[in-house]
XYZ file of C-alpha atoms in Angstrom:
712
model
C 0.000 0.000 0.000
C 2.777 2.414 0.960
C 4.753 1.560 -2.152
C 1.959 2.936 -4.315
C 1.530 6.054 -2.199
C 3.316 8.324 -4.612
C 1.141 7.248 -7.521
C -2.043 7.763 -5.530
C -1.173 11.106 -3.943
C 0.693 12.890 -6.700
C -0.998 14.352 -9.719
C 1.066 15.028 -12.836
C 4.230 16.529 -11.421
C 6.179 19.111 -13.314
C 9.249 21.181 -12.616
C 7.983 24.314 -14.309
C 4.570 25.839 -14.868
C 3.693 27.975 -17.876
C 0.752 30.016 -16.736
C -1.303 32.823 -18.281
C -0.537 36.399 -17.441
C -2.710 38.139 -14.843
C -4.413 40.339 -17.437
C -5.974 37.267 -19.074
C -7.585 36.016 -15.860
C -10.983 36.781 -14.391
C -10.083 37.677 -10.800
C -6.759 39.630 -10.653
C -7.106 40.113 -6.882
C -6.538 36.395 -6.344
C -3.183 36.187 -8.134
C 0.137 36.749 -6.430
C 3.129 37.747 -8.586
C 6.238 35.908 -7.408
C 8.498 37.234 -10.173
C 9.934 40.020 -8.048
C 12.724 39.241 -5.578
C 11.262 39.597 -2.107
C 13.035 40.173 1.166
C 11.685 38.571 4.277
C 11.583 41.836 6.194
C 9.549 43.636 3.524
C 6.184 42.928 5.094
C 4.272 45.057 2.600
C 5.027 42.552 -0.141
C 3.038 39.920 1.784
C 0.146 42.175 2.667
C -2.051 41.169 -0.356
C -1.954 37.425 0.322
C -2.348 37.895 4.067
C -5.306 40.221 3.604
C -6.920 37.846 1.137
C -6.437 34.688 3.198
C -7.410 36.253 6.527
C -11.047 36.536 5.543
C -13.217 35.052 8.282
C -15.483 32.326 6.936
C -15.873 30.901 3.463
C -16.124 32.713 0.113
C -16.228 31.331 -3.426
C -12.659 32.618 -3.956
C -11.413 29.898 -1.594
C -12.965 27.041 -3.566
C -9.822 26.388 -5.596
C -7.720 26.100 -2.441
C -9.569 23.017 -1.223
C -10.087 20.842 -4.307
C -7.897 17.779 -4.936
C -6.591 18.973 -8.312
C -4.222 21.615 -6.819
C -5.893 24.174 -9.043
C -4.705 26.987 -6.732
C -1.278 26.623 -8.368
C -2.683 28.209 -11.508
C -5.601 30.148 -10.068
C -3.921 32.005 -7.202
C -0.182 32.225 -8.039
C 1.912 32.799 -11.140
C 5.441 33.660 -12.322
C 7.288 30.985 -10.330
C 9.661 28.604 -12.069
C 10.175 26.126 -9.220
C 7.619 24.805 -6.777
C 10.175 25.234 -4.006
C 10.028 28.968 -4.711
C 6.278 28.919 -4.035
C 6.806 26.892 -0.840
C 9.371 29.450 0.383
C 6.963 32.290 -0.350
C 4.127 30.565 1.517
C 6.394 29.683 4.447
C 7.448 33.322 4.796
C 3.804 34.399 4.551
C 2.959 31.901 7.324
C 5.575 33.476 9.608
C 4.162 36.982 9.020
C 0.609 35.699 9.633
C 1.728 34.047 12.875
C 3.546 37.178 14.034
C 0.539 39.342 13.162
C -1.929 36.935 14.882
C -3.898 36.620 11.624
C -5.694 33.396 12.564
C -7.475 32.563 9.308
C -4.506 33.480 7.073
C -2.212 31.441 9.330
C -4.509 28.377 9.142
C -5.016 28.578 5.381
C -1.272 28.985 4.726
C -0.568 25.928 6.887
C -3.186 24.051 4.895
C -1.592 25.019 1.544
C 1.876 24.089 2.791
C 0.533 20.775 4.031
C -1.030 20.027 0.669
C 2.212 20.855 -1.133
C 4.045 18.528 1.274
C 1.599 15.735 0.396
C 2.305 16.477 -3.244
C 5.939 15.616 -2.557
C 4.916 12.604 -0.384
C 6.348 14.249 2.735
C 3.563 12.971 4.975
C 5.185 13.723 8.341
C 5.821 17.323 7.318
C 2.274 17.663 6.031
C 0.969 16.269 9.303
C 2.797 18.961 11.252
C 1.275 21.724 9.100
C -2.257 20.345 9.376
C -1.973 19.884 13.141
C -0.751 23.475 13.472
C -3.686 24.759 11.405
C -6.218 22.907 13.571
C -4.541 24.208 16.702
C -4.623 27.785 15.371
C -8.324 27.608 14.524
C -9.011 26.366 18.075
C -12.481 25.012 17.254
C -13.563 27.817 14.907
C -15.937 26.492 12.239
C -16.539 29.657 10.221
C -15.093 28.004 7.086
C -16.456 24.454 7.071
C -14.709 23.635 3.808
C -11.326 24.472 5.343
C -12.073 22.644 8.579
C -13.300 19.494 6.826
C -10.322 19.559 4.435
C -7.908 19.855 7.380
C -9.460 17.078 9.407
C -9.884 14.718 6.469
C -6.363 15.232 5.160
C -4.889 14.759 8.616
C -7.067 11.699 9.258
C -5.894 10.181 5.975
C -2.260 10.690 7.011
C -2.915 9.091 10.409
C -4.423 6.099 8.689
C -1.523 5.854 6.226
C 1.085 6.138 8.969
C -0.855 3.772 11.268
C -1.209 6.430 13.980
C -4.844 5.630 14.727
C -4.124 5.456 18.467
C -2.805 9.021 18.397
C -5.767 10.579 16.620
C -8.814 8.485 17.479
C -10.854 11.572 18.387
C -9.673 13.361 15.255
C -10.661 10.356 13.149
C -14.159 10.463 14.588
C -14.438 14.204 13.839
C -13.122 13.694 10.291
C -15.624 10.892 9.744
C -18.484 13.051 11.008
C -17.486 15.970 8.747
C -17.081 13.653 5.784
C -20.465 11.988 6.249
C -22.555 14.995 7.295
C -21.510 17.863 5.030
C -23.725 17.633 1.910
C -21.865 19.882 -0.532
C -18.327 19.577 0.762
C -15.531 20.090 -1.760
C -13.137 17.197 -2.252
C -9.838 17.963 -0.623
C -7.441 15.146 -1.462
C -7.114 11.961 -3.451
C -6.275 10.017 -0.291
C -9.699 10.941 1.078
C -10.745 7.439 0.072
C -8.874 6.109 3.117
C -11.139 8.111 5.387
C -14.209 7.025 3.422
C -13.153 3.401 3.905
C -12.730 4.068 7.643
C -16.241 5.547 7.885
C -17.651 2.643 5.890
C -16.092 0.162 8.314
C -17.521 2.098 11.237
C -20.972 2.030 9.646
C -20.756 -1.740 9.182
C -19.508 -2.292 12.755
C -22.298 -0.279 14.400
C -24.895 -1.607 11.941
C -25.854 1.832 10.619
C -27.404 1.449 7.154
C -27.610 5.222 6.467
C -23.943 5.742 7.398
C -22.899 2.802 5.252
C -24.989 4.104 2.320
C -23.525 7.598 2.712
C -19.997 6.157 2.719
C -20.691 4.147 -0.430
C -22.068 7.258 -2.117
C -18.970 9.289 -1.161
C -16.678 6.543 -2.422
C -18.554 6.416 -5.727
C -18.413 10.195 -6.183
C -14.720 10.388 -5.340
C -13.695 7.467 -7.565
C -15.711 8.800 -10.510
C -14.105 12.221 -10.068
C -10.695 10.564 -10.110
C -11.580 8.570 -13.234
C -11.137 5.220 -11.444
C -14.346 3.720 -12.851
C -13.211 0.123 -12.501
C -13.210 0.484 -8.685
C -16.727 1.936 -8.408
C -18.765 -1.242 -8.964
C -18.623 -2.822 -5.459
C -19.679 0.453 -3.806
C -22.483 1.017 -6.334
C -23.822 -2.522 -5.815
C -23.802 -2.083 -2.053
C -25.532 1.301 -2.302
C -28.226 -0.214 -4.525
C -28.768 -2.967 -1.972
C -28.960 -0.489 0.917
C -31.267 2.001 -0.813
C -33.563 -0.598 -2.345
C -36.283 1.821 -3.432
C -36.688 4.927 -5.654
C -35.500 7.573 -6.084
C -32.008 6.713 -4.816
C -32.012 3.215 -6.265
C -33.052 4.533 -9.691
C -29.934 6.659 -10.043
C -27.798 3.811 -8.731
C -29.380 1.342 -11.154
C -28.532 3.667 -14.038
C -24.947 3.884 -12.836
C -24.791 0.118 -12.415
C -26.008 -0.363 -15.980
C -23.142 1.806 -17.200
C -20.572 0.014 -15.037
C -21.762 -3.491 -15.933
C -21.601 -2.584 -19.612
C -18.034 -1.287 -19.225
C -16.957 -4.456 -17.395
C -18.593 -6.712 -20.044
C -21.236 -8.195 -17.751
C -24.222 -8.267 -20.151
C -26.628 -10.239 -17.936
C -26.214 -7.750 -15.103
C -26.311 -4.723 -17.436
C -29.698 -5.757 -18.837
C -31.052 -6.721 -15.407
C -30.108 -3.346 -13.904
C -31.935 -1.540 -16.711
C -35.020 -3.697 -16.263
C -34.957 -3.118 -12.504
C -35.794 0.541 -13.053
C -39.249 -0.471 -14.277
C -41.821 1.459 -16.325
C -42.238 4.173 -13.695
C -38.731 5.388 -14.466
C -39.436 6.866 -17.902
C -38.518 10.413 -16.940
C -36.434 11.515 -19.857
C -36.057 10.705 -23.506
C -32.253 10.743 -23.562
C -31.814 8.349 -20.632
C -34.524 6.037 -21.982
C -32.916 5.925 -25.421
C -29.512 5.309 -23.849
C -30.935 2.425 -21.841
C -32.604 0.947 -24.925
C -29.280 1.143 -26.767
C -27.522 -0.459 -23.792
C -29.947 -3.386 -23.732
C -29.752 -3.872 -27.516
C -25.967 -3.913 -27.292
C -25.799 -6.343 -24.374
C -28.663 -8.653 -25.379
C -26.608 -10.029 -28.277
C -23.848 -10.920 -25.804
C -26.347 -12.683 -23.541
C -27.902 -14.828 -26.235
C -24.438 -15.731 -27.406
C -25.505 -17.043 -30.799
C -23.744 -15.928 -33.987
C -27.060 -15.334 -35.759
C -27.732 -12.237 -33.702
C -24.954 -10.501 -35.596
C -27.165 -10.671 -38.698
C -29.663 -8.012 -37.745
C -31.650 -9.993 -35.195
C -32.907 -8.185 -32.105
C -33.331 -9.931 -28.777
C -36.744 -9.935 -27.130
C -34.983 -8.808 -23.928
C -34.865 -5.332 -25.440
C -38.668 -5.002 -25.643
C -39.292 -3.406 -22.197
C -36.529 -0.839 -22.677
C -37.710 -0.058 -26.218
C -41.309 0.431 -25.061
C -40.111 2.710 -22.288
C -38.058 4.735 -24.770
C -41.092 4.920 -27.087
C -43.235 6.293 -24.259
C -40.568 8.913 -23.483
C -40.401 9.945 -27.153
C -44.194 10.298 -27.243
C -43.973 12.681 -24.303
C -41.365 14.726 -26.191
C -43.250 14.424 -29.533
C -40.120 13.196 -31.315
C -41.822 11.693 -34.376
C -38.746 10.420 -36.192
C -37.379 8.544 -33.180
C -40.851 7.190 -32.399
C -41.091 5.753 -35.903
C -37.637 4.164 -35.652
C -38.505 2.543 -32.327
C -41.801 1.248 -33.734
C -39.930 -0.349 -36.640
C -37.450 -2.036 -34.273
C -40.249 -3.367 -32.066
C -42.137 -4.663 -35.087
C -38.997 -6.469 -36.233
C -38.709 -8.240 -32.862
C -42.292 -9.453 -33.111
C -41.712 -10.715 -36.654
C -38.573 -12.580 -35.574
C -40.561 -14.349 -32.883
C -43.408 -15.345 -35.205
C -45.877 -12.837 -33.782
C -47.122 -10.826 -36.787
C -50.071 -9.380 -34.845
C -47.712 -7.511 -32.530
C -45.713 -6.396 -35.541
C -48.880 -5.063 -37.200
C -49.661 -3.016 -34.067
C -46.333 -1.180 -34.107
C -46.167 -0.863 -37.893
C -49.603 0.773 -37.877
C -48.139 3.394 -35.542
C -45.076 3.715 -37.791
C -47.328 4.244 -40.824
C -49.271 7.025 -39.067
C -45.985 8.689 -38.033
C -44.542 8.253 -41.535
C -47.445 10.171 -43.044
C -46.611 13.098 -40.753
C -42.894 12.970 -41.575
C -42.871 12.795 -45.383
C -43.649 10.813 -48.532
C -40.629 8.502 -48.360
C -41.225 7.597 -44.710
C -44.927 7.030 -45.404
C -44.137 4.747 -48.365
C -41.611 2.651 -46.428
C -43.915 2.275 -43.425
C -46.856 1.281 -45.639
C -44.781 -1.394 -47.389
C -43.638 -2.804 -44.039
C -47.214 -2.861 -42.747
C -48.447 -4.649 -45.887
C -45.674 -7.240 -45.464
C -46.676 -7.781 -41.816
C -50.298 -8.320 -42.864
C -49.124 -10.924 -45.366
C -47.168 -12.751 -42.663
C -50.263 -12.594 -40.443
C -52.303 -14.224 -43.241
C -54.424 -11.119 -43.663
C -54.082 -10.725 -47.417
C -57.201 -8.533 -47.772
C -55.792 -5.882 -45.451
C -52.497 -6.033 -47.319
C -54.350 -5.436 -50.593
C -56.164 -2.465 -49.032
C -52.764 -0.851 -48.520
C -50.954 -1.975 -51.673
C -53.544 -1.202 -54.363
C -53.907 2.527 -53.425
C -50.126 2.660 -53.061
C -49.679 1.368 -56.618
C -52.176 3.904 -57.943
C -50.232 6.734 -56.312
C -46.963 5.474 -57.821
C -48.309 5.443 -61.390
C -47.927 9.194 -61.461
C -44.217 8.897 -60.615
C -41.280 7.464 -62.525
C -39.926 5.395 -59.650
C -39.747 1.982 -61.296
C -38.063 0.304 -58.304
C -40.859 1.190 -55.916
C -43.482 0.057 -58.403
C -41.688 -3.266 -58.832
C -41.604 -3.822 -55.065
C -45.328 -3.098 -54.775
C -46.083 -5.504 -57.671
C -44.133 -8.263 -55.894
C -46.072 -7.744 -52.657
C -49.335 -7.631 -54.583
C -48.408 -10.965 -56.140
C -47.894 -12.467 -52.667
C -51.244 -11.078 -51.503
C -53.089 -12.468 -54.551
C -51.308 -15.813 -54.068
C -52.539 -16.008 -50.464
C -56.030 -15.208 -51.694
C -55.823 -18.090 -54.162
C -56.014 -15.761 -57.168
C -53.226 -17.427 -59.133
C -53.661 -15.546 -62.436
C -53.602 -12.132 -60.751
C -50.550 -13.199 -58.715
C -48.621 -14.351 -61.797
C -49.434 -11.072 -63.607
C -48.154 -9.052 -60.671
C -44.916 -11.066 -60.508
C -44.404 -10.657 -64.266
C -44.948 -6.882 -64.016
C -42.429 -6.749 -61.187
C -39.974 -8.726 -63.353
C -40.488 -6.344 -66.289
C -39.884 -3.267 -64.084
C -36.703 -4.845 -62.668
C -35.399 -5.640 -66.177
C -36.136 -2.112 -67.408
C -33.908 -0.583 -64.750
C -31.370 -3.451 -64.729
C -31.989 -4.422 -61.091
C -30.691 -8.005 -60.959
C -31.742 -8.662 -57.399
C -35.345 -7.650 -57.988
C -35.342 -9.847 -61.101
C -34.165 -12.761 -58.954
C -36.887 -12.123 -56.371
C -39.587 -11.984 -59.060
C -38.316 -15.195 -60.686
C -38.260 -16.919 -57.290
C -41.834 -15.848 -56.559
C -42.986 -17.101 -59.969
C -41.228 -20.406 -59.293
C -42.875 -20.772 -55.884
C -46.287 -19.966 -57.371
C -45.752 -22.643 -60.042
C -44.629 -25.129 -57.380
C -47.792 -24.520 -55.377
C -49.842 -24.909 -58.541
C -48.219 -28.329 -59.222
C -46.558 -27.068 -62.417
C -43.234 -28.700 -61.590
C -41.481 -28.088 -64.908
C -42.279 -24.360 -64.907
C -41.288 -24.144 -61.246
C -37.876 -25.716 -61.954
C -37.284 -23.310 -64.839
C -38.129 -20.156 -62.878
C -36.206 -21.263 -59.791
C -33.099 -22.192 -61.799
C -33.215 -18.736 -63.407
C -33.499 -17.191 -59.931
C -30.438 -19.135 -58.712
C -28.430 -17.970 -61.744
C -29.416 -14.355 -61.113
C -28.436 -14.598 -57.441
C -25.059 -16.015 -58.484
C -24.434 -12.797 -60.459
C -24.892 -10.657 -57.358
C -22.092 -9.743 -55.006
C -22.422 -12.127 -52.067
C -23.768 -10.684 -48.819
C -25.774 -12.002 -45.908
C -29.145 -10.683 -47.018
C -29.035 -12.048 -50.561
C -27.617 -15.356 -49.346
C -30.545 -15.748 -46.948
C -32.921 -15.225 -49.892
C -30.932 -17.722 -51.961
C -31.351 -20.345 -49.208
C -35.129 -20.135 -49.574
C -34.893 -20.365 -53.362
C -32.671 -23.464 -53.103
C -35.191 -25.112 -50.770
C -38.012 -24.468 -53.246
C -35.862 -25.767 -56.086
C -35.017 -28.869 -54.037
C -38.729 -29.547 -53.518
C -39.399 -29.133 -57.243
C -36.567 -31.545 -58.103
C -37.832 -34.127 -55.590
C -41.230 -34.002 -57.303
C -39.424 -34.681 -60.594
C -37.515 -37.587 -59.025
C -34.183 -35.837 -59.513
C -32.971 -36.847 -56.063
C -29.240 -36.248 -56.574
C -29.840 -32.666 -57.697
C -32.378 -32.007 -54.955
C -29.913 -33.265 -52.317
C -27.309 -30.925 -53.792
C -29.717 -27.976 -53.464
C -30.454 -28.757 -49.816
C -26.799 -29.180 -48.918
C -25.827 -25.967 -50.724
C -28.529 -24.140 -48.764
C -27.090 -25.532 -45.522
C -23.614 -24.378 -46.525
C -24.872 -20.803 -46.952
C -26.479 -20.951 -43.519
C -23.245 -22.263 -42.002
C -21.236 -19.627 -43.814
C -23.155 -16.828 -42.115
C -23.716 -18.781 -38.877
C -27.432 -18.091 -39.157
C -29.188 -20.577 -36.912
C -32.786 -20.178 -38.095
C -31.935 -20.797 -41.738
C -29.775 -23.802 -40.769
C -32.691 -25.131 -38.746
C -35.074 -24.819 -41.697
C -32.681 -26.547 -44.120
C -31.752 -29.294 -41.646
C -35.427 -30.248 -41.269
C -35.621 -30.740 -45.038
C -32.442 -32.840 -45.040
C -33.663 -35.040 -42.185
C -36.927 -35.652 -44.038
C -35.024 -36.313 -47.265
C -32.726 -38.944 -45.723
C -35.449 -40.585 -43.641
C -38.290 -40.714 -46.189
C -37.354 -39.586 -49.707
C -33.957 -41.274 -50.001
C -33.420 -43.337 -46.819
C -29.879 -43.274 -45.466
C -29.639 -44.032 -41.716
C -26.101 -42.683 -41.251
C -26.840 -39.393 -43.038
C -30.161 -39.106 -41.215
C -28.376 -39.455 -37.851
C -25.733 -36.899 -38.893
C -28.319 -34.253 -39.713
C -30.398 -35.041 -36.630
C -27.248 -34.477 -34.561
C -26.809 -31.097 -36.248
C -30.460 -30.290 -35.621
C -29.917 -31.139 -31.946
C -26.887 -28.823 -31.785
C -28.991 -25.998 -33.263
C -31.760 -26.590 -30.711
C -29.193 -26.387 -27.915
C -27.778 -23.129 -29.257
C -31.301 -21.700 -29.569
C -32.036 -22.908 -26.012
C -35.237 -24.628 -27.123
C -35.575 -27.343 -24.484
C -38.768 -28.808 -25.890
C -37.234 -29.240 -29.344
C -34.079 -30.650 -27.774
C -36.099 -33.296 -25.890
C -37.999 -34.393 -28.992
C -34.801 -34.616 -31.048
C -33.039 -36.681 -28.393
C -35.998 -39.042 -28.434
C -35.806 -39.346 -32.238
C -32.036 -39.803 -32.165
C -32.422 -42.541 -29.572
C -34.742 -44.412 -31.916
C -32.408 -43.922 -34.898
C -29.401 -45.246 -32.985
C -31.454 -48.162 -31.666
C -32.409 -49.129 -35.229
C -28.708 -49.627 -36.059
C -28.664 -52.341 -33.344
C -24.951 -52.407 -32.575
C -23.440 -52.333 -29.111
C -22.053 -48.851 -29.724
C -25.289 -47.507 -31.212
C -27.334 -48.977 -28.338
C -25.081 -47.237 -25.819
C -25.486 -43.962 -27.701
C -29.255 -44.539 -27.900
C -29.401 -45.010 -24.126
C -27.501 -41.750 -23.588
C -29.967 -39.874 -25.808
C -33.012 -41.412 -24.080
C -31.704 -40.538 -20.611
C -30.924 -36.968 -21.664
C -34.434 -36.629 -23.110
C -35.847 -38.066 -19.862
C -34.051 -35.363 -17.875
C -35.485 -32.648 -20.127
C -39.052 -34.027 -19.995
C -38.897 -34.130 -16.196
C -37.643 -30.520 -16.109
C -40.421 -29.411 -18.459
C -43.089 -31.284 -16.490
C -44.044 -33.464 -19.486
C -44.823 -36.594 -17.453
C -46.346 -38.555 -20.341
C -43.145 -38.205 -22.344
C -41.088 -38.892 -19.225
C -42.963 -42.174 -18.621
C -42.290 -43.306 -22.190
C -38.618 -42.324 -21.818
C -38.337 -44.443 -18.639
C -39.760 -47.394 -20.586
C -37.427 -46.767 -23.529
C -34.408 -46.741 -21.203
C -35.548 -50.017 -19.654
C -35.937 -51.614 -23.084
C -32.388 -50.543 -24.004
C -30.940 -51.935 -20.781
C -32.577 -55.277 -21.680
C -31.048 -55.226 -25.170
C -27.662 -54.426 -23.606
C -28.144 -57.372 -21.186
C -28.005 -55.139 -18.105
C -30.835 -57.051 -16.455
C -30.348 -55.585 -12.982
C -31.532 -52.181 -14.266
C -34.405 -53.290 -16.508
C -37.031 -53.738 -13.776
C -36.018 -50.451 -12.177
C -36.747 -48.417 -15.321
C -39.894 -50.304 -16.290
C -41.392 -49.850 -12.822
C -40.460 -46.144 -12.881
C -42.335 -45.780 -16.189
C -45.472 -47.505 -14.866
C -45.445 -45.602 -11.547
C -45.144 -42.309 -13.425
C -48.200 -43.196 -15.526
C -50.207 -44.289 -12.465
C -49.442 -41.021 -10.673
C -50.818 -39.175 -13.673
C -54.123 -41.022 -13.258
C -54.240 -41.785 -16.973
C -55.503 -45.405 -17.198
C -54.975 -45.684 -20.942
C -51.304 -44.691 -20.646
C -50.748 -47.120 -17.753
C -52.413 -49.943 -19.742
C -50.208 -49.188 -22.750
C -47.026 -49.173 -20.651
C -47.919 -52.482 -18.920
C -48.313 -54.107 -22.335
C -45.102 -52.612 -23.730
C -43.186 -53.625 -20.596
C -44.438 -57.191 -21.070
C -43.371 -57.071 -24.716
C -39.812 -56.214 -23.645
C -39.469 -59.679 -22.101
C -41.827 -61.620 -24.405
C -40.077 -60.462 -27.606
C -36.640 -61.026 -26.105
C -34.542 -64.112 -25.550
C -34.129 -63.932 -21.761
C -36.532 -64.075 -18.792
C -39.619 -64.431 -20.991
C -41.629 -65.633 -17.982
C -41.525 -62.108 -16.525
C -43.783 -60.913 -19.340
C -46.697 -62.761 -17.709
C -46.619 -60.507 -14.660
C -46.921 -57.339 -16.764
C -49.616 -58.810 -18.999
C -51.602 -59.864 -15.900
C -51.380 -56.294 -14.558
C -52.421 -55.078 -17.984
C -55.574 -57.214 -17.848
C -56.335 -56.040 -14.304
C -55.821 -52.448 -15.375
C -58.131 -53.016 -18.338
C -60.835 -54.502 -16.065
C -60.374 -51.609 -13.651
C -60.755 -49.093 -16.478
C -63.895 -50.858 -17.727
C -65.425 -50.942 -14.235
C -64.648 -47.299 -13.784
C -66.364 -46.452 -17.079
C -69.443 -48.520 -16.107
C -69.702 -46.787 -12.741
C -69.486 -43.461 -14.514
C -72.281 -44.462 -16.941
C -74.549 -45.721 -14.152
C -73.962 -42.586 -12.118
C -74.687 -40.432 -15.142
C -77.921 -42.407 -15.834
C -79.127 -41.965 -12.265
C -78.488 -38.247 -12.415
C -80.480 -38.017 -15.655
């Protein structure tokens, strides 16, 4: 601790100071010219500083004397080349003040000399000056800033020099001044030692307010010193102690900032959410918090796909709060932007109704902002209606929009509207109108040479043909679309569109029994998804590949490979339900291979799925997983575990009070032994229970019918 004292106490040291001339400064009366050679017996040369410093009580001119930045070196003195020269001048002034019994000047000069001694890490010398100043004041409290600075500086030295026994009373006074003065100026960088002392005292006596005050002082001092990395523990403790608005609100905001700086995304988002909806008191802070959550949410999710424009749902509360603040400030442009972001989140999470709600607001705001904003918002709203399967409402927007564009020469916008109209007509089942709209969009794109829009139009025509069972036309359009996409410069957005086109083309080729080419399309689509690490597109393609290798062109090894990839995607997306179902399917696939290694792998999958079903509370699936594990133990000749798992399956079903499930499990448990080669006699016990369960179920149904008849 002592070895780092110089670094902590000294600000940037310098041998010479180049300061402005007195004429350039605001308060000439504060500045002492040290350029002239002064004799000690020429008292009149010291009269200005003595008169200035002997003022009883505090004035704003003294503020610079007490801060921790040593600003008095430039604000009160000039024309000295060495700091020692200033020390000599102040020492001589102190002697004259002492001889003249000028109490306040004497005390302030001792204080300045003490601070300059600290600057040179001469702590014992500084202690002498501070003790002399306190003795001179003799309990006078006219200048609280001076008194608190003296006591706190001296207390810090006592703590550094381990002289607590000598100044226990002084330490108590310094702690009281530190904790009780609301607007006290900081006096020294080593004030943190005294703050730590007060904090310990607050903890010892169990005083929450004193502890909270100490944490607040530590935070303020460390922030002023720029030591942000040390603030976090004090801010967390202050938040815990305050625990309620308004103090906790300010602390939560600070914690959000600190957690973000220290790369703690979970805590950064949680501290923003802790503020709650009642905290929307300013647009700037709300927007900053929304930005903070958006920035940290991607780190929380931890999936590469979020780098491709996806927005986490964790940002919704902060975005809504920011939207409410913007509405209060009538900031239309920012409101529209926030509405678009919120609508995007809802679309990502397959909730088009929520997206429609915010896009309707964005459309109304766009009409107030200008033609371009209104057009963009209307297109987005029409697209959301299409995703929500509300084609009529989409047409109500798009048809007037097309009419308004006929008066303009903007071919690109007209082509986009034609494409959306084609999608709306397709959803309505109006195939001819849809194909005409797609063809018009294609013509507009060709006229202006827009290759991407041509590719989109071709892809839409191909999909329409595929849905209409015109496989040959579909293959032609989709192949043209793939060629056009290959001419474009590769980027994430166009590659995501190309994935969808390849999937449609793969379906068309499967219908034409061109299995090799269709497999190639699916695998190319997966490669694009892997290239951009986009999980949702990989998930979509992997489902097609699993179906292809299980049903269209059976290949057990390939089917297992793609199911394993599907499982990895489910784990990255944190979809526990999907993960459980895939583990169950993988268990069955490995079991079908019927090798010792595949059976062991199947058992691992079944047990992992069992754990997930139990966590999710899906007891039906859990019961079947228990039975599946028992069956595998039998196949692996681990007979000591078979009964354990079979009984666990049956007991789970009985606890659910589902007679049909219990009956089914009794029969399947009996089949485990009856269809096997060992212990076939055990099947009889399960079949007998199955018959009893069946009789019990029948009796129960009869009782129910009789009871119902009597009631009637």
